[in-house]
Coordinates of C-alpha atoms and ligand atoms in Angstrom, one line a residue:
M1 CA -12.3 -77.6 -1.1
K2 CA -10.6 -78.3 -4.4
I3 CA -6.9 -78.6 -4.1
E4 CA -5.9 -76.7 -7.2
A5 CA -2.1 -76.5 -6.9
I6 CA 0.8 -77.3 -4.7
T7 CA 4.2 -75.6 -4.7
L8 CA 7.1 -77.3 -2.9
R9 CA 10.1 -75.2 -2.1
E10 CA 13.4 -75.9 -0.4
I11 CA 14.8 -73.0 1.4
H12 CA 18.2 -72.6 3.1
M13 CA 18.4 -70.6 6.3
R14 CA 21.2 -70.4 8.8
L15 CA 20.4 -70.6 12.5
K16 CA 22.0 -67.7 14.5
A17 CA 23.9 -70.2 16.6
P18 CA 24.7 -73.9 16.2
F19 CA 22.2 -76.2 18.1
E20 CA 23.8 -79.3 19.6
T21 CA 21.8 -82.4 20.7
S22 CA 22.9 -85.9 21.5
F23 CA 22.7 -86.8 17.8
G24 CA 24.7 -83.9 16.4
V25 CA 25.1 -80.2 15.7
T26 CA 22.7 -78.3 13.4
Q27 CA 23.2 -74.8 12.0
D28 CA 22.5 -74.7 8.3
R29 CA 18.9 -75.7 7.8
R30 CA 17.5 -77.1 4.6
I31 CA 13.7 -76.7 5.1
L32 CA 10.8 -77.6 2.8
L33 CA 7.8 -75.2 2.6
V34 CA 4.5 -76.2 1.1
E35 CA 2.1 -73.8 -0.5
A36 CA -1.3 -75.3 -1.2
V37 CA -3.9 -73.5 -3.2
A38 CA -7.5 -74.6 -2.4
D39 CA -10.5 -72.7 -4.0
G40 CA -8.2 -69.8 -4.8
V41 CA -6.8 -69.4 -1.3
S42 CA -3.1 -70.1 -0.5
G43 CA -2.2 -71.9 2.7
W44 CA 1.3 -72.6 4.0
G45 CA 2.9 -75.5 5.8
E46 CA 6.5 -76.5 6.8
V47 CA 8.2 -79.9 6.7
T48 CA 10.0 -80.3 10.0
A49 CA 12.4 -83.1 8.9
M50 CA 16.1 -82.6 9.8
E51 CA 18.8 -82.7 7.2
T52 CA 20.0 -86.1 8.3
P53 CA 18.1 -89.2 9.6
S54 CA 19.2 -88.6 13.2
Y55 CA 16.1 -87.4 15.0
N56 CA 13.9 -89.9 13.2
S57 CA 14.2 -91.6 9.9
E58 CA 13.0 -88.8 7.7
T59 CA 15.2 -86.2 6.0
T60 CA 14.7 -83.0 3.9
D61 CA 15.5 -85.2 0.8
T62 CA 13.2 -88.1 1.7
A63 CA 10.4 -85.6 2.3
W64 CA 11.1 -84.0 -1.1
H65 CA 10.9 -87.4 -2.7
I66 CA 7.7 -88.5 -0.9
I67 CA 5.9 -85.2 -1.5
S68 CA 7.0 -85.0 -5.2
E69 CA 6.3 -88.6 -6.2
F70 CA 3.4 -89.6 -4.0
I71 CA 1.6 -86.9 -2.0
A72 CA 1.3 -84.1 -4.5
P73 CA 0.1 -86.5 -7.3
A74 CA -2.4 -88.1 -4.9
I75 CA -4.1 -84.8 -3.9
V76 CA -3.8 -82.2 -6.7
G77 CA -7.1 -81.9 -8.5
R78 CA -8.9 -83.8 -5.7
S79 CA -11.7 -82.3 -3.5
I80 CA -12.3 -82.8 0.2
D81 CA -14.8 -81.1 2.5
R82 CA -12.3 -80.3 5.2
A83 CA -8.6 -80.4 5.9
A84 CA -9.3 -83.1 8.4
E85 CA -10.1 -85.4 5.5
F86 CA -6.6 -85.1 4.0
E87 CA -5.7 -88.5 5.4
T88 CA -8.3 -90.2 3.2
L89 CA -6.2 -89.1 0.2
T90 CA -2.8 -90.1 1.7
G91 CA -3.6 -93.0 4.0
H92 CA -2.0 -95.5 1.6
I93 CA 1.4 -93.9 2.1
R94 CA 3.1 -95.5 5.0
G95 CA 5.2 -93.5 7.4
H96 CA 6.7 -90.2 6.3
E97 CA 4.7 -88.3 8.8
M98 CA 6.7 -85.1 8.5
A99 CA 6.3 -85.0 4.7
K100 CA 2.5 -85.5 5.1
A101 CA 2.3 -82.9 7.9
G102 CA 3.9 -80.2 5.8
V103 CA 1.2 -80.7 3.1
E104 CA -1.8 -81.3 5.4
N105 CA -1.0 -78.3 7.6
A106 CA -0.9 -76.0 4.5
I107 CA -4.5 -77.2 3.7
W108 CA -5.6 -76.5 7.3
D109 CA -4.3 -72.9 6.9
A110 CA -6.2 -72.6 3.6
E111 CA -9.4 -73.9 5.2
A112 CA -9.1 -71.4 8.1
Q113 CA -8.6 -68.5 5.7
Q114 CA -11.6 -69.6 3.6
K115 CA -13.8 -69.7 6.7
G116 CA -12.4 -66.4 8.0
V117 CA -11.3 -67.9 11.3
P118 CA -8.0 -68.2 13.1
L119 CA -6.5 -71.6 12.6
S120 CA -6.4 -72.0 16.4
K121 CA -10.2 -71.7 16.4
L122 CA -10.7 -74.1 13.5
L123 CA -8.7 -76.7 15.4
G124 CA -11.0 -76.2 18.4
G125 CA -8.4 -74.2 20.5
S126 CA -9.5 -71.8 23.2
L127 CA -6.4 -70.3 24.7
E128 CA -5.5 -66.7 23.5
E129 CA -2.1 -66.7 25.2
I130 CA 0.2 -69.7 25.3
V131 CA 3.0 -70.4 27.8
C132 CA 6.5 -70.8 26.4
G133 CA 9.7 -72.6 27.4
V134 CA 13.1 -72.9 25.7
S135 CA 15.2 -75.8 24.7
L136 CA 19.0 -75.3 25.2
G137 CA 21.6 -77.2 23.2
I138 CA 24.5 -79.1 24.8
R139 CA 27.3 -76.7 25.8
D140 CA 31.1 -77.2 26.4
N141 CA 31.0 -76.7 30.1
P142 CA 28.5 -76.2 33.0
A143 CA 29.4 -72.6 33.5
S144 CA 28.4 -71.5 30.0
L145 CA 25.1 -73.5 30.4
V146 CA 24.3 -71.7 33.6
K147 CA 25.0 -68.4 31.9
K148 CA 22.6 -69.2 29.1
V149 CA 19.9 -70.4 31.5
E150 CA 20.2 -67.1 33.4
E151 CA 19.7 -65.2 30.1
E152 CA 16.6 -67.1 29.1
L153 CA 15.0 -66.9 32.6
G154 CA 15.7 -63.2 32.3
H155 CA 13.6 -63.1 29.1
G156 CA 10.7 -64.6 31.1
Y157 CA 10.7 -68.2 29.7
N158 CA 8.7 -70.4 32.0
R159 CA 10.5 -73.7 31.6
I160 CA 14.1 -74.4 30.6
K161 CA 14.9 -77.7 28.9
L162 CA 18.5 -78.9 28.8
K163 CA 19.7 -81.2 26.1
I164 CA 21.8 -84.0 27.7
K165 CA 23.9 -87.0 26.7
L166 CA 26.3 -89.3 28.6
G167 CA 29.1 -87.2 30.0
K168 CA 27.1 -84.0 29.7
D169 CA 24.3 -84.7 32.1
V170 CA 24.5 -85.0 35.9
E171 CA 27.2 -82.4 36.4
F172 CA 25.6 -79.9 34.0
V173 CA 22.0 -80.3 35.4
G174 CA 23.4 -80.1 38.9
A175 CA 25.2 -76.8 38.2
V176 CA 22.0 -75.3 36.7
R177 CA 19.8 -76.6 39.6
K178 CA 22.3 -75.2 42.2
S179 CA 22.2 -71.7 40.6
F180 CA 18.4 -71.8 40.0
P181 CA 16.8 -73.8 42.8
Q182 CA 13.2 -72.7 41.9
A183 CA 13.3 -72.9 38.1
T184 CA 11.1 -75.3 36.2
L185 CA 13.7 -77.6 34.5
S186 CA 13.5 -80.6 32.3
V187 CA 16.1 -82.6 30.2
D188 CA 15.9 -84.1 26.8
A189 CA 18.3 -87.0 25.8
N190 CA 17.0 -87.6 22.3
S191 CA 17.5 -91.4 22.8
A192 CA 21.2 -91.1 24.0
Y193 CA 20.9 -93.8 26.7
K194 CA 20.2 -97.5 27.0
L195 CA 18.1 -99.3 29.6
E196 CA 21.4 -100.5 31.2
D197 CA 22.0 -96.8 32.1
A198 CA 18.9 -96.8 34.4
M199 CA 20.9 -96.4 37.6
H200 CA 22.9 -93.5 36.0
L201 CA 19.7 -91.8 34.9
K202 CA 18.3 -92.3 38.5
R203 CA 21.0 -89.8 39.6
L204 CA 18.8 -87.1 37.9
D205 CA 15.9 -87.8 40.4
R206 CA 17.6 -85.6 43.0
F207 CA 17.2 -82.4 40.8
G208 CA 13.4 -82.2 40.9
L209 CA 13.0 -82.1 37.1
L210 CA 9.6 -81.7 35.5
M211 CA 10.5 -84.5 33.2
I212 CA 13.1 -86.5 31.4
E213 CA 12.3 -86.5 27.6
Q214 CA 13.0 -89.6 25.4
P215 CA 16.0 -91.1 27.3
L216 CA 16.0 -94.4 25.4
Y217 CA 15.5 -95.9 21.9
W218 CA 13.9 -93.6 19.4
D219 CA 11.6 -96.3 18.0
E220 CA 10.7 -98.3 21.1
I221 CA 8.2 -97.8 23.9
Y222 CA 8.4 -100.8 26.2
S223 CA 11.9 -100.1 27.6
H224 CA 10.7 -96.7 28.7
A225 CA 8.0 -98.5 30.8
R226 CA 10.8 -100.5 32.4
L227 CA 12.8 -97.3 33.1
Q228 CA 9.8 -95.3 34.3
A229 CA 9.1 -97.9 37.0
L230 CA 12.6 -97.3 38.4
L231 CA 12.5 -93.5 38.4
E232 CA 10.7 -90.9 40.4
T233 CA 11.0 -88.3 37.7
A234 CA 8.3 -88.4 35.0
L235 CA 9.3 -89.6 31.6
C236 CA 8.1 -87.7 28.5
L237 CA 8.0 -89.4 25.2
D238 CA 8.9 -87.6 22.0
E239 CA 10.6 -89.6 19.2
C240 CA 8.7 -92.9 19.7
I241 CA 5.2 -91.5 19.4
S242 CA 4.1 -91.2 15.8
N243 CA 0.4 -91.5 16.3
S244 CA -2.4 -91.8 18.8
R245 CA -2.1 -95.6 18.9
H246 CA 1.5 -95.3 20.0
A247 CA 0.4 -92.8 22.6
A248 CA -2.3 -95.1 23.9
A249 CA 0.1 -98.0 24.2
A250 CA 2.7 -95.9 26.0
I251 CA 0.2 -94.6 28.5
E252 CA -1.3 -98.0 29.2
L253 CA 2.2 -99.5 29.6
G254 CA 3.3 -96.8 32.0
A255 CA 6.1 -95.8 29.7
C256 CA 5.6 -92.1 30.3
R257 CA 3.5 -89.6 32.3
I258 CA 3.8 -86.7 29.8
I259 CA 3.7 -86.6 26.0
N260 CA 5.4 -84.1 23.7
I261 CA 3.3 -83.5 20.6
K262 CA 5.1 -82.5 17.4
L263 CA 2.9 -81.8 14.4
G264 CA 5.5 -83.2 12.0
R265 CA 6.2 -86.4 14.0
V266 CA 2.5 -87.4 14.1
G267 CA 1.7 -86.4 10.5
G268 CA -0.2 -83.1 10.9
H269 CA -3.0 -81.3 12.8
T270 CA -5.6 -84.1 12.5
E271 CA -3.5 -86.8 14.2
A272 CA -2.0 -84.3 16.6
R273 CA -5.5 -83.4 17.8
R274 CA -6.2 -87.2 18.2
V275 CA -3.1 -87.6 20.4
H276 CA -4.2 -84.5 22.4
D277 CA -7.8 -85.7 22.8
L278 CA -6.6 -89.2 24.0
C279 CA -4.2 -87.7 26.5
S280 CA -6.9 -85.3 27.8
T281 CA -9.3 -88.2 28.3
L282 CA -6.6 -90.2 30.2
G283 CA -5.4 -87.2 32.2
V284 CA -1.9 -87.1 30.7
P285 CA -0.5 -83.5 30.2
V286 CA 0.9 -82.6 26.8
W287 CA 3.0 -79.8 25.4
C288 CA 4.1 -78.7 22.0
G289 CA 7.6 -79.7 20.9
G290 CA 9.7 -77.7 18.4
M291 CA 12.0 -78.7 15.5
L292 CA 13.9 -75.4 14.9
E293 CA 11.1 -74.2 12.6
T294 CA 10.8 -71.0 10.6
G295 CA 7.9 -68.8 11.4
I296 CA 5.5 -70.9 9.3
G297 CA 6.1 -74.0 11.4
R298 CA 6.1 -71.9 14.6
A299 CA 2.7 -70.4 13.7
H300 CA 1.2 -73.9 13.3
N301 CA 2.7 -74.8 16.6
I302 CA 1.1 -71.8 18.3
A303 CA -2.3 -72.6 16.8
M304 CA -2.1 -76.3 18.1
S305 CA -0.9 -75.1 21.5
T306 CA -4.3 -73.4 22.1
L307 CA -6.1 -76.8 22.6
P308 CA -7.0 -77.1 26.3
G309 CA -4.8 -80.2 27.1
F310 CA -1.6 -78.2 26.4
T311 CA -1.1 -77.5 30.1
L312 CA 2.7 -77.5 30.2
P313 CA 5.0 -74.8 28.6
G314 CA 6.0 -75.8 25.0
D315 CA 9.2 -75.4 23.1
V316 CA 7.6 -72.6 21.1
S317 CA 9.8 -69.5 21.4
A318 CA 10.6 -66.2 19.7
S319 CA 11.7 -66.1 16.1
R320 CA 14.7 -64.0 17.1
R321 CA 16.2 -66.8 19.2
Y322 CA 16.7 -68.7 15.9
W323 CA 16.8 -66.3 12.9
D324 CA 18.3 -63.0 12.0
Q325 CA 15.2 -62.5 9.9
D326 CA 12.2 -64.8 9.9
I327 CA 10.0 -65.4 6.9
I328 CA 6.8 -64.2 8.5
E329 CA 5.4 -60.8 9.5
P330 CA 5.2 -59.9 12.3
E331 CA 7.8 -62.3 13.7
V332 CA 6.8 -64.5 16.7
E333 CA 7.4 -62.4 19.8
V334 CA 7.4 -63.5 23.4
T335 CA 6.0 -61.2 26.2
P336 CA 8.1 -60.4 29.3
R337 CA 6.2 -63.1 31.2
G338 CA 7.2 -65.7 28.7
T339 CA 4.0 -66.1 26.7
I340 CA 2.9 -65.7 23.1
H341 CA -0.3 -63.9 22.2
V342 CA -2.2 -66.1 19.8
P343 CA -3.1 -64.2 16.6
Q344 CA -6.9 -63.7 16.1
T345 CA -6.9 -63.0 12.3
P346 CA -7.9 -65.7 9.8
G347 CA -5.5 -68.6 9.1
L348 CA -2.1 -68.7 10.6
G349 CA -2.4 -65.1 11.5
Y350 CA 1.1 -64.1 10.3
K351 CA 1.9 -62.9 6.7
V352 CA 4.4 -65.0 4.7
R353 CA 7.1 -62.7 3.4
R354 CA 7.2 -64.0 -0.1
E355 CA 10.2 -61.9 -1.1
A356 CA 12.2 -63.5 1.7
V357 CA 11.0 -67.0 0.8
D358 CA 12.0 -66.4 -2.8
R359 CA 15.4 -65.1 -1.8
F360 CA 16.0 -68.3 0.3
T361 CA 14.6 -70.8 -2.2
V362 CA 17.1 -73.1 -3.9
R363 CA 14.7 -75.4 -5.7
A364 CA 10.9 -75.6 -6.3
N365 CA 8.3 -78.0 -7.8
H366 CA 4.8 -77.1 -8.8
W367 CA 1.7 -79.2 -9.5
K368 CA -1.4 -77.7 -10.9
A369 CA -4.8 -79.4 -11.5
P370 CA -5.8 -79.3 -15.2
T371 CA -8.6 -76.8 -15.8
A372 CA -12.0 -78.2 -16.8
L373 CA -11.5 -77.5 -20.4
H374 CA -8.0 -78.8 -20.5
A375 CA -9.1 -82.0 -18.6
A376 CA -11.9 -82.6 -21.1
Q377 CA -9.4 -82.3 -23.9
S378 CA -6.6 -84.4 -22.6
Q379 CA -7.6 -86.4 -19.5
S380 CA -4.1 -85.6 -18.4
A381 CA -2.6 -86.2 -14.9
P382 CA -1.7 -83.1 -12.9
S383 CA 1.1 -81.2 -14.6
K384 CA 4.4 -80.9 -12.9
L385 CA 7.0 -78.2 -13.5
E386 CA 10.5 -78.4 -12.0
N387 CA 13.1 -75.6 -12.0
Ligands
OSB1 O1 13.9 -83.4 20.6 O2 12.8 -81.6 21.0 C1 13.7 -82.2 20.3 C2 15.3 -79.8 17.9 C3 15.6 -80.6 16.9 C4 15.3 -81.9 17.0 C5 14.7 -82.4 18.1 C6 14.4 -81.6 19.2 C7 14.8 -80.2 19.1 C8 14.6 -79.3 20.2 C9 14.5 -77.8 19.8 O3 14.6 -79.6 21.3 C10 13.1 -77.3 20.0 C11 13.0 -75.9 19.4 O4 13.3 -74.9 20.0 O5 12.6 -75.8 18.2
MG2 MG1 12.7 -84.0 22.2

């Protein structure tokens, strides 16, 4: 596949409701979309960085910089046999997994379309229906959280994850557990606690949670091993797993019993599949995390979730929970039993609504490989146009 052109766009989209985590409130999203043209076929990817460096160290603007100055120039005009070889072109760029994932995943979509297969099948996935959960932001009071949980259980979602932080944890989770004794519940702290809070976190053991996600330091595994040894509830790591080597270390140390795989956090489908394969071999269940994505990122998450090790419900839910109008057609819909039917058409299996993307775009960059004739004349580097 020759990577002929890359278009990088920043779009602005407003979430239907603010989403509060231990690191802050998000509503106005600044999202980067990548369109990669390979052998005449256009594939799409989404950069899942947040606007601020509060989930991890990347932001919308660092990803713009890294893609514009380093990734696009390294790949435009180059040829690879398969999207899985993308990392041979970008391996010299350290970190910036979310920036890389946005570009790599666009090439995976293009490859699947060229081969006429759904992306899920190209990745080696087999499930045709995936099981969904929801992630609920921090609320003002336990009563309003209980009401929200009731609504989402009513929609059929199979696992409810509650965001927590100090002061908005035991009482909130207790209220939800009391109202829904049978529900599958988990919590996500996004690194809000310290190892010294272990005895406080132990108070969550009584609620029979499926897991406690990333309670401690965003960039550190070992403390989680110390904490896991003190708790009955399984820990799940999110922020501190950027690749399969981190996953191997975490599992060997006993720092978690479950891993959340996010395409952006690990740098794209190729590394995500490695984390999945390692966890499958070691018997560690995985599930697909979310980053408040548009339909493009959501479609990639759905394809990845069809791999056989994704045995726990993911944070992949309906477009309408987030957006008045998504940028794909059809939108992602969830069945009354809380599942998503995996599209069986080539590529992502959803059509990108270009008119909506254009309407939401605030800036764009374009790189195009020189044509053979032009290259012979000028030996120029890939051209770049900015508007
Ligand atoms: O930690 O899983 C997380 C959203 C933004 C940043 C981090 C996280 C989340 C979510 C939302 O939990 C998941 C979703 O519904 O997209
Ligand atoms: Mg998380």
